[in-house]
Coordinates of C-alpha atoms in Angstrom, one line a residue:
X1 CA 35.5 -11.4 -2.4
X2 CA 37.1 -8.4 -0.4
X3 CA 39.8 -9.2 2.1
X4 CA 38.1 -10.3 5.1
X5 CA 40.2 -10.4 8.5
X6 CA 41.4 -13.7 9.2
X7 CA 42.0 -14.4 5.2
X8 CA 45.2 -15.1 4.3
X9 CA 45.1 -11.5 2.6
X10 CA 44.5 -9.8 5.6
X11 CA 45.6 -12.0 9.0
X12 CA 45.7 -10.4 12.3
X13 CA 49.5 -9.6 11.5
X14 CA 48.6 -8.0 8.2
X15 CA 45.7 -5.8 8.5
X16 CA 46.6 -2.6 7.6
X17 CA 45.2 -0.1 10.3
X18 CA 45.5 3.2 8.6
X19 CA 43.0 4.0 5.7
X20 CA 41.5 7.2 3.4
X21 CA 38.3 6.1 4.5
X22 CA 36.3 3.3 6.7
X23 CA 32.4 2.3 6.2
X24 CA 30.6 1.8 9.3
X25 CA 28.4 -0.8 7.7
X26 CA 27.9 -3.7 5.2
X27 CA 24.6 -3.3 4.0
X28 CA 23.6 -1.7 0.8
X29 CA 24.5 2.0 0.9
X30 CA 27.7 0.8 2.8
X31 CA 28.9 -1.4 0.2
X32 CA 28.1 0.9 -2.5
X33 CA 29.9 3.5 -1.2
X34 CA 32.8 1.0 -0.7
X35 CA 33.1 0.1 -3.9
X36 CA 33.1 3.7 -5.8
X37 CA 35.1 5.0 -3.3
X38 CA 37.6 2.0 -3.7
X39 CA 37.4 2.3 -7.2
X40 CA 38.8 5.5 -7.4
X41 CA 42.1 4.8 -6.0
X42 CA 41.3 5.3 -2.0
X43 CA 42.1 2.7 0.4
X44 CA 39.0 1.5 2.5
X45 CA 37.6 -0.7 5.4
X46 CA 34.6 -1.6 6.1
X47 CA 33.5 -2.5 9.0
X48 CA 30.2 -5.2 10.0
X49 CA 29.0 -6.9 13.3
X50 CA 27.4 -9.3 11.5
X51 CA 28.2 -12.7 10.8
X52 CA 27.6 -12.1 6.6
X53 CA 27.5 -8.7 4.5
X54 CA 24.2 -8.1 3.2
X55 CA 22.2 -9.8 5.4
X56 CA 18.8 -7.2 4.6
X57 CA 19.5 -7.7 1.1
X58 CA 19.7 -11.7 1.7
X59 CA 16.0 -11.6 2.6
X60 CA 14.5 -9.0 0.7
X61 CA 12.1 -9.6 -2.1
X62 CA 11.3 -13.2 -0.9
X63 CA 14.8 -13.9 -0.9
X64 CA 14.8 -12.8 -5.0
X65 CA 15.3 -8.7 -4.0
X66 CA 13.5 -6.1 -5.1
X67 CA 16.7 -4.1 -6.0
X68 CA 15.4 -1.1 -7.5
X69 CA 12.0 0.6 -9.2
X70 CA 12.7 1.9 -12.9
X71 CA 9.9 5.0 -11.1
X72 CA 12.0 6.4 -8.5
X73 CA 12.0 9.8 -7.9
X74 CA 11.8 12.0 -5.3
X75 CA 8.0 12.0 -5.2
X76 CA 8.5 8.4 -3.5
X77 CA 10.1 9.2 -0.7
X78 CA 9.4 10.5 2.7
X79 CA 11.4 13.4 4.6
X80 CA 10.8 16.6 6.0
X81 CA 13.1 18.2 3.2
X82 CA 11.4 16.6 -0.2
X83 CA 14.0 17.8 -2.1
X84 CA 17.2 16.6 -0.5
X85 CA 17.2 13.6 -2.3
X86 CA 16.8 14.8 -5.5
X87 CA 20.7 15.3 -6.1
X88 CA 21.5 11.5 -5.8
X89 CA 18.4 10.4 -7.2
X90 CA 19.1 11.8 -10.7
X91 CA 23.2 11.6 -10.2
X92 CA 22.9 7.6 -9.7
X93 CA 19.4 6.4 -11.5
X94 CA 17.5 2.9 -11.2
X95 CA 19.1 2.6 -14.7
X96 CA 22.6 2.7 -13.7
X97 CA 22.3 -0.2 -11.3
X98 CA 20.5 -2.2 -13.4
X99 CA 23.7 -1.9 -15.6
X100 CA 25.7 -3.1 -12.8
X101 CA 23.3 -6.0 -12.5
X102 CA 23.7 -6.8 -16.3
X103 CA 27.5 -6.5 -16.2
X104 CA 27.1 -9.3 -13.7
X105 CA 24.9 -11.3 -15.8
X106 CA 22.4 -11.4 -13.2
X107 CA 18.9 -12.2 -14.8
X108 CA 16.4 -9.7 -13.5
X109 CA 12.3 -9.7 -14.3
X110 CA 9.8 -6.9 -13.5
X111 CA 6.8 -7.2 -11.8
X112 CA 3.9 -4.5 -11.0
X113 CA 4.9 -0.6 -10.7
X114 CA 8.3 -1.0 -12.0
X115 CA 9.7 -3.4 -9.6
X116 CA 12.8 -4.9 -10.4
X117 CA 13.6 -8.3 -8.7
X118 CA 16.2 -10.7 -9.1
X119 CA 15.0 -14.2 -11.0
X120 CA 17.3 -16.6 -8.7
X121 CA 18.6 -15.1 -5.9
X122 CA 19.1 -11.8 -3.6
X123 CA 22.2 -13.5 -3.1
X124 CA 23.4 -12.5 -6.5
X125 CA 23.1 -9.1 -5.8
X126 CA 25.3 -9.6 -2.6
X127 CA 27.9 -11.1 -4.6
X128 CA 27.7 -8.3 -7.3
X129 CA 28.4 -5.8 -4.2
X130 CA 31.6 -8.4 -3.1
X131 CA 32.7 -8.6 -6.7
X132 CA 33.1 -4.7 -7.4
X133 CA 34.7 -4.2 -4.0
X134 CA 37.3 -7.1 -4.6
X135 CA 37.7 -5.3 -7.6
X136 CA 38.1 -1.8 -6.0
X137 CA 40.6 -3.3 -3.2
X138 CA 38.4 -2.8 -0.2
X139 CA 39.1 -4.4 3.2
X140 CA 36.3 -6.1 4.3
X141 CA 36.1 -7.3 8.2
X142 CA 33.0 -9.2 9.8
X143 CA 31.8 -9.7 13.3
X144 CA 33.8 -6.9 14.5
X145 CA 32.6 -4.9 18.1
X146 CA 32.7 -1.1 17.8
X147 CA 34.2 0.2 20.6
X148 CA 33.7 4.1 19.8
X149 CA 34.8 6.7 17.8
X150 CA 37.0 9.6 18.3
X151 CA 37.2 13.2 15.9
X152 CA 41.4 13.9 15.4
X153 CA 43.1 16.4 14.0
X154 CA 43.5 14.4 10.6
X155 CA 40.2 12.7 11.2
X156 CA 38.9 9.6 13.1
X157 CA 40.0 7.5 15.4
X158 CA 37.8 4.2 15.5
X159 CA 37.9 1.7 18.3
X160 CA 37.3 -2.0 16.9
X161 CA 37.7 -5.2 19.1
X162 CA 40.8 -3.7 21.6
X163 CA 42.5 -2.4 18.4
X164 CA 42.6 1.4 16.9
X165 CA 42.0 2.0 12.8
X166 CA 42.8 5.5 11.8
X167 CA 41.0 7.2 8.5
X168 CA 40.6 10.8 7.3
X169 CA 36.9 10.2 6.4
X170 CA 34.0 8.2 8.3
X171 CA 31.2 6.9 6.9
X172 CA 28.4 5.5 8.6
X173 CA 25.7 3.2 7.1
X174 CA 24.4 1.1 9.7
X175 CA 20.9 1.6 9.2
X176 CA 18.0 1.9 11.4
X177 CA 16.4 0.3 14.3
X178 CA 14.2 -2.1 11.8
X179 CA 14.3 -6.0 12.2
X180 CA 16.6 -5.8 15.0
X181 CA 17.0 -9.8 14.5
X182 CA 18.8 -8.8 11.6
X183 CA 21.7 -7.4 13.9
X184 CA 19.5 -3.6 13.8
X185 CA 21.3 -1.4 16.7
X186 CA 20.3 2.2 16.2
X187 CA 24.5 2.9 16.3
X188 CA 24.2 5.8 13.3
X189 CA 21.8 7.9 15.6
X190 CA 23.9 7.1 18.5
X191 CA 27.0 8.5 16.2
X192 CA 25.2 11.9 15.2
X193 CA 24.3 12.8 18.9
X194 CA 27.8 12.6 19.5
X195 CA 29.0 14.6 17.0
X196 CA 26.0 17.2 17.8
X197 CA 24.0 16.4 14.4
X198 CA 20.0 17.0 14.9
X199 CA 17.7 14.0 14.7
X200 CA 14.0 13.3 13.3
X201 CA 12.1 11.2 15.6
X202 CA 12.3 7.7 14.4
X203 CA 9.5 5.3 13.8
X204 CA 8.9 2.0 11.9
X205 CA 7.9 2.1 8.4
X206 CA 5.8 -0.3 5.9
X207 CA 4.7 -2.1 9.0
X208 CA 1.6 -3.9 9.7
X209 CA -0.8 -2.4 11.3
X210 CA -2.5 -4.0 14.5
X211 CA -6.3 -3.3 16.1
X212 CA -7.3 -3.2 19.2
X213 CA -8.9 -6.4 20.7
X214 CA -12.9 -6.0 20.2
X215 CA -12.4 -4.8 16.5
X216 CA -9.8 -8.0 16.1
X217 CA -12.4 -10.4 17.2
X218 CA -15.5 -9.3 15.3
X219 CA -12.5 -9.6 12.4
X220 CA -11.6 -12.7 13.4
X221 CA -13.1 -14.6 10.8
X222 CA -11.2 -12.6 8.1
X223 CA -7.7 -13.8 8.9
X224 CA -6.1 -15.0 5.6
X225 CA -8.5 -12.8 3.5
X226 CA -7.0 -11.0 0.2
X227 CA -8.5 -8.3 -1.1
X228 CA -7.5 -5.6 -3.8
X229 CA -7.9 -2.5 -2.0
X230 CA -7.6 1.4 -2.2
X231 CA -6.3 2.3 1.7
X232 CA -6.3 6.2 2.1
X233 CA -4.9 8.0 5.1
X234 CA -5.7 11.6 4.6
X235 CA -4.6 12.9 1.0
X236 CA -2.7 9.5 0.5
X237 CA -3.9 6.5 -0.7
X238 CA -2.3 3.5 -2.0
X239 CA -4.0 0.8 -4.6
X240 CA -2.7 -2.5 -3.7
X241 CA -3.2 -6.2 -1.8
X242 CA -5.0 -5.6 1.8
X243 CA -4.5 -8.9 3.4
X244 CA -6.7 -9.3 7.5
X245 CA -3.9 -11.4 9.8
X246 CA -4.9 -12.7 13.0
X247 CA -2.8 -9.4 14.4
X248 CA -4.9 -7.2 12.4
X249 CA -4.0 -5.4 8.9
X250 CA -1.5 -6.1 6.7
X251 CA -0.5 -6.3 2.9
X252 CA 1.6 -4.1 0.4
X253 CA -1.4 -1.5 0.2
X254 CA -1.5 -1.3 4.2
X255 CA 2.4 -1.5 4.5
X256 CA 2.6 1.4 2.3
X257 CA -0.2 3.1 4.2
X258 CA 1.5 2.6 7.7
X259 CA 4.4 5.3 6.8
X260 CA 2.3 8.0 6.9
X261 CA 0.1 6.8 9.6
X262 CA 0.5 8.1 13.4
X263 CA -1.2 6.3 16.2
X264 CA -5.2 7.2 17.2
X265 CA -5.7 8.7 13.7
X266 CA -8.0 6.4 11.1
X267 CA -7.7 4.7 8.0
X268 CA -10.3 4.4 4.8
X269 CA -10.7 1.5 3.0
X270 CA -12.1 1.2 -0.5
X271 CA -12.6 -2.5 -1.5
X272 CA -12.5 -3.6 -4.6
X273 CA -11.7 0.3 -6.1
X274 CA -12.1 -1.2 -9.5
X275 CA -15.7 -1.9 -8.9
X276 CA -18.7 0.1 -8.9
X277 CA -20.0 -1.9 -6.4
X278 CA -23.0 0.3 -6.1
X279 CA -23.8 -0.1 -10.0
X280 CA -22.9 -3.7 -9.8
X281 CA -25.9 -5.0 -7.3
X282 CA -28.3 -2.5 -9.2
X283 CA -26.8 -4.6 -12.4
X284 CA -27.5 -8.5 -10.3
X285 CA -30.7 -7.0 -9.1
X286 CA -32.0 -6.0 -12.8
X287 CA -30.4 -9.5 -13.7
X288 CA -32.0 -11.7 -11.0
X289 CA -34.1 -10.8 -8.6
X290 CA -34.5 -13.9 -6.6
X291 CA -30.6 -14.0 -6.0
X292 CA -30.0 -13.4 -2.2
X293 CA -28.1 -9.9 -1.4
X294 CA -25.3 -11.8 0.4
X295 CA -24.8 -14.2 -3.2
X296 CA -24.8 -10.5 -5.0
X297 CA -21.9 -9.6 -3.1
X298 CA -20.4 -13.0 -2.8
X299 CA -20.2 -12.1 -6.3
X300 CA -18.1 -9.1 -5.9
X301 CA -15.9 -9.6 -2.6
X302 CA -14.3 -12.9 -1.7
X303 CA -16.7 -15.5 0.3
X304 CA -15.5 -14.9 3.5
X305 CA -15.6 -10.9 3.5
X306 CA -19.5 -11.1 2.3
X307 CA -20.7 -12.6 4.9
X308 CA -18.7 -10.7 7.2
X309 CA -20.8 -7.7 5.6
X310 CA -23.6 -9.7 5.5
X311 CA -23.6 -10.3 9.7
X312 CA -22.4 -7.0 10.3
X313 CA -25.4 -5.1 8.3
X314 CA -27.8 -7.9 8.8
X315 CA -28.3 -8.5 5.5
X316 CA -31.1 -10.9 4.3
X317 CA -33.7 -11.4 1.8
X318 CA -33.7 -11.4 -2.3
X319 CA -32.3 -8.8 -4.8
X320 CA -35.8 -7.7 -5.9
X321 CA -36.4 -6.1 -2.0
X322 CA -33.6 -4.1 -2.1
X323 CA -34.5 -0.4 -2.4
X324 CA -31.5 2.0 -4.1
X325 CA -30.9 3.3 -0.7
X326 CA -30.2 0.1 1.0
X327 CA -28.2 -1.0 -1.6
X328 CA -26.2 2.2 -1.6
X329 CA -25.9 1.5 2.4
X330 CA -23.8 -2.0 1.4
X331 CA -22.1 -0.2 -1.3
X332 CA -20.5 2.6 1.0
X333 CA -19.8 0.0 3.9
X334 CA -17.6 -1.4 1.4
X335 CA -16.1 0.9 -0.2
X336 CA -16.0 3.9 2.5
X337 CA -14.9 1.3 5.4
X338 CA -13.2 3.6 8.0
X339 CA -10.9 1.6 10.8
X340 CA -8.9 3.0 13.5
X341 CA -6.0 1.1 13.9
X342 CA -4.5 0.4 17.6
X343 CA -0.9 0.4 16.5
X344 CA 1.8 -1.6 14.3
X345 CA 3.7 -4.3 14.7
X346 CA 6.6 -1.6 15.1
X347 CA 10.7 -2.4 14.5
X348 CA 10.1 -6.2 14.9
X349 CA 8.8 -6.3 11.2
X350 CA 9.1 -3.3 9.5
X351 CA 10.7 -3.1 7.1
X352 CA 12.3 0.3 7.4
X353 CA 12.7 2.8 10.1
X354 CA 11.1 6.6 9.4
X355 CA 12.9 9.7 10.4
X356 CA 16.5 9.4 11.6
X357 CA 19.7 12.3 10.9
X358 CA 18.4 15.3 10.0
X359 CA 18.8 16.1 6.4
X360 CA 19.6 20.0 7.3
X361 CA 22.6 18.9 9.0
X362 CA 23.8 16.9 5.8
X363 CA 25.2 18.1 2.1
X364 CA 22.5 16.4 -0.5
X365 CA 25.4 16.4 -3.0
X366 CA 28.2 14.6 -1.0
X367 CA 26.1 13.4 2.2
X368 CA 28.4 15.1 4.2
X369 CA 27.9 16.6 7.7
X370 CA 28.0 19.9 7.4
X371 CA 29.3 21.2 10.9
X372 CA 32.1 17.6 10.8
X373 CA 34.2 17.7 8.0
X374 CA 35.0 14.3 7.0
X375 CA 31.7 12.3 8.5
X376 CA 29.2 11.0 5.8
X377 CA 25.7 9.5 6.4
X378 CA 23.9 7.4 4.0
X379 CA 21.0 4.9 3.3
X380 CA 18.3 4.2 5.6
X381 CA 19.8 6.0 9.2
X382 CA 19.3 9.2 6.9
X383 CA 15.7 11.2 6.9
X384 CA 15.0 9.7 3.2
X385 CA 12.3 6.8 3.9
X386 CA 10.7 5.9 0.4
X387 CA 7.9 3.7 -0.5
X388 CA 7.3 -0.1 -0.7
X389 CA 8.7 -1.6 -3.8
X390 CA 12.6 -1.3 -4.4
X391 CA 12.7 2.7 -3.8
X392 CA 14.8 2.5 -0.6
X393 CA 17.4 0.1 -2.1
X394 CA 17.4 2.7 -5.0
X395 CA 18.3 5.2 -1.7
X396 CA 20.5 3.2 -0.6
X397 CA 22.8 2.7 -4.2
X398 CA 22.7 6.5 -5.0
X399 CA 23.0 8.0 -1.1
X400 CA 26.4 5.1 -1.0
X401 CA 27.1 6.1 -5.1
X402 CA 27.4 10.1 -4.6
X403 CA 29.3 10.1 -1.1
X404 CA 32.0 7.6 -3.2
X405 CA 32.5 9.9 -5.5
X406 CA 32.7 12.5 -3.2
X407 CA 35.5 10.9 -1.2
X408 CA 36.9 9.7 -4.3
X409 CA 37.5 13.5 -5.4
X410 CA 35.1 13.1 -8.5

């Protein structure tokens, strides 16, 4: 494990003060960047309020991580420059951290869409990150209280619990403002405001989506319901799980949705996109005539959500009475189902935050500040939001993986 303060490698008589470089930061990108950085001969410190390092990592993936997707690309992110994360996207690949994983022995699985996931623990992963920056010398110290941070002539001054650490290079990886239970502060933003860099507007990101309290109670009898569903906002759309809460929408195919969603605008929904649903009550009718419309569509839709349609359209009587226009009618309701959502559950339980420091005031190559020699920015408090399913822990290794180098002189 790193030297922590308070080990006996680094006591409060022993901690070395002066460093090439200190990470704001012991997440995912911050670690990272440790690590290469450290491995190519810099001295480094970083810095963490929290009690453990990695705490995001801890509980992603239902606790097994969903470390990286063998798809990402640029195409799967979100920023108003699409192409400034190309550089460290094809400089540090999903491949090359699955190596890390397998020098680490850590057994791994895939599931859907190129999702990688750990088969024990996230906490391996943490331990991977620990490993490497032993192994790269880095000073690790926990539960510390930012004071501030001053530009110098040879670089930073930081302020840390009533003591001063001086470093020619500052690197700040503290995330956004999502899951603040998780110790989210909103500190990089703060940061870049001081130092004059430009700021996107912020936002959660893959977060539930709520409705309003008329459309949640003629819902009500959906909560719990999973459904495979096509959810479009605009020219996006997203095939995955929809799953109706007692708060309104959720469900990977909604959480992906909610990114690009803004509040008042609508959302489609296309149940069951694998289905002709259309074709398959002509089918049941042609098969059985007698069968009740609301068994027809039992058939197709889980219990619950066909009588919902059922109420809803007032559906009654047998197959056989069904004209092709009435059938088309439930067909459409179905699978053209427009919803205007009332909001999301916001920074409580998103999973990311949208937006953040400007990209035009960064170098893709090195993450650098452009107008603050020396100041880096990386993972999620960047402009670079990407999609549900290990893309932003793929950011976060390649944002963290090309500002090392960078600082390591590579």
């Amino acid at each position: 494990m790193p030297k922590r303060k308070g080990d006996c490698q680094a006591g409060a008589g022993a901690v070395k003060r002066k460093y090439d470089v200190v990470v704001l930061g012991a997440g995912a990108a911050g670690m990272m960047c440790a690590l290469r950085t450290g491995g190519l001969g810099r001295s480094v410190l970083v810095l963490d309020h929290a009690k453990a390092p990695g705490e995001k990592i801890r509980i992603s993936g239902g606790g097994r991580c969903n470390f990286t997707n063998l798809h990402a690309g640029p195409a799967n992110y979100i920023s108003t420059n699409r192409h400034f994360a190309k550089s460290a996207l094809a400089r540090y690949t999903p491949r090359d951290f699955l190596a890390l994983v397998e020098k680490h022995r850590i057994s791994w699985h895939e599931k859907t869409l190129g999702q990688l996931f750990c088969n024990d623990s996230a906490r391996d992963i943490v331990r991977l990150l620990l490993d490497e920056m032993r192994a790269a010398n880095v000073t690790l110290e926990l539960q510390q209280t930012l004071g501030g941070v001053e530009k110098t002539e040879s670089g930073f001054r930081i302020l840390v619990d009533g003591s001063t650490v001086e470093a020619a290079a500052l690197v700040v990886a503290t995330g956004g403002k999502s899951i603040p239970k998780m110790g989210a502060t909103g500190l990089a933003y703060r940061i870049a405001e001081q130092f004059g860099l430009p700021l996107v507007e912020t936002r959660p990101g893959l977060v539930p989506l709520t409705l309003d309290p008329l459309l949640l109670q003629k819902l009500s009898t959906l909560s719990g319901v999973s459904v495979e569903a096509e959810v479009r906002h605009g020219k996006t759309a997203f095939r995955e799980a929809l799953l109706f809460t007692h708060r309104g929408l959720s469900g990977p195919a909604i959480l992906q949705i909610s990114s690009y969603w803004r509040e008042g605008e609508e959302v489609q929904l296309r149940l069951e996109p694998d289905i002709d649903v259309l074709e398959r009550l002509k089918a049941a009718r042609k098969a059985n005539g007698r069968q009740a419309l609301q068994t027809a569509l039992g058939d197709i839709l889980p219990r619950r959500l066909a009588q919902f349609f059922a109420d809803e359209m007032n559906l009654s009587g047998a197959m056989a009475d069904q004209s092709d226009r009435q059938l088309s009618a439930v067909a459409s309701a179905v699978q053209a189902w427009v919803l205007k959502p009332a909001g999301s559950e916001g920074y409580r339980t998103a999973e990311v935050t949208i937006g953040g420091i400007d990209t035009a005031a960064l170098d893709s190559r090195t993450m650098q500040a452009k107008a603050v020699p020396g100041l880096y920015f990386i993972g999620e408090c960047v402009d670079v939001t990407g999609w549900l399913g290990g893309y932003n822990f793929q950011w976060a290794w390649a944002s963290g993986h090309v500002c090392g180098e960078a600082l390591g002189g590579v």
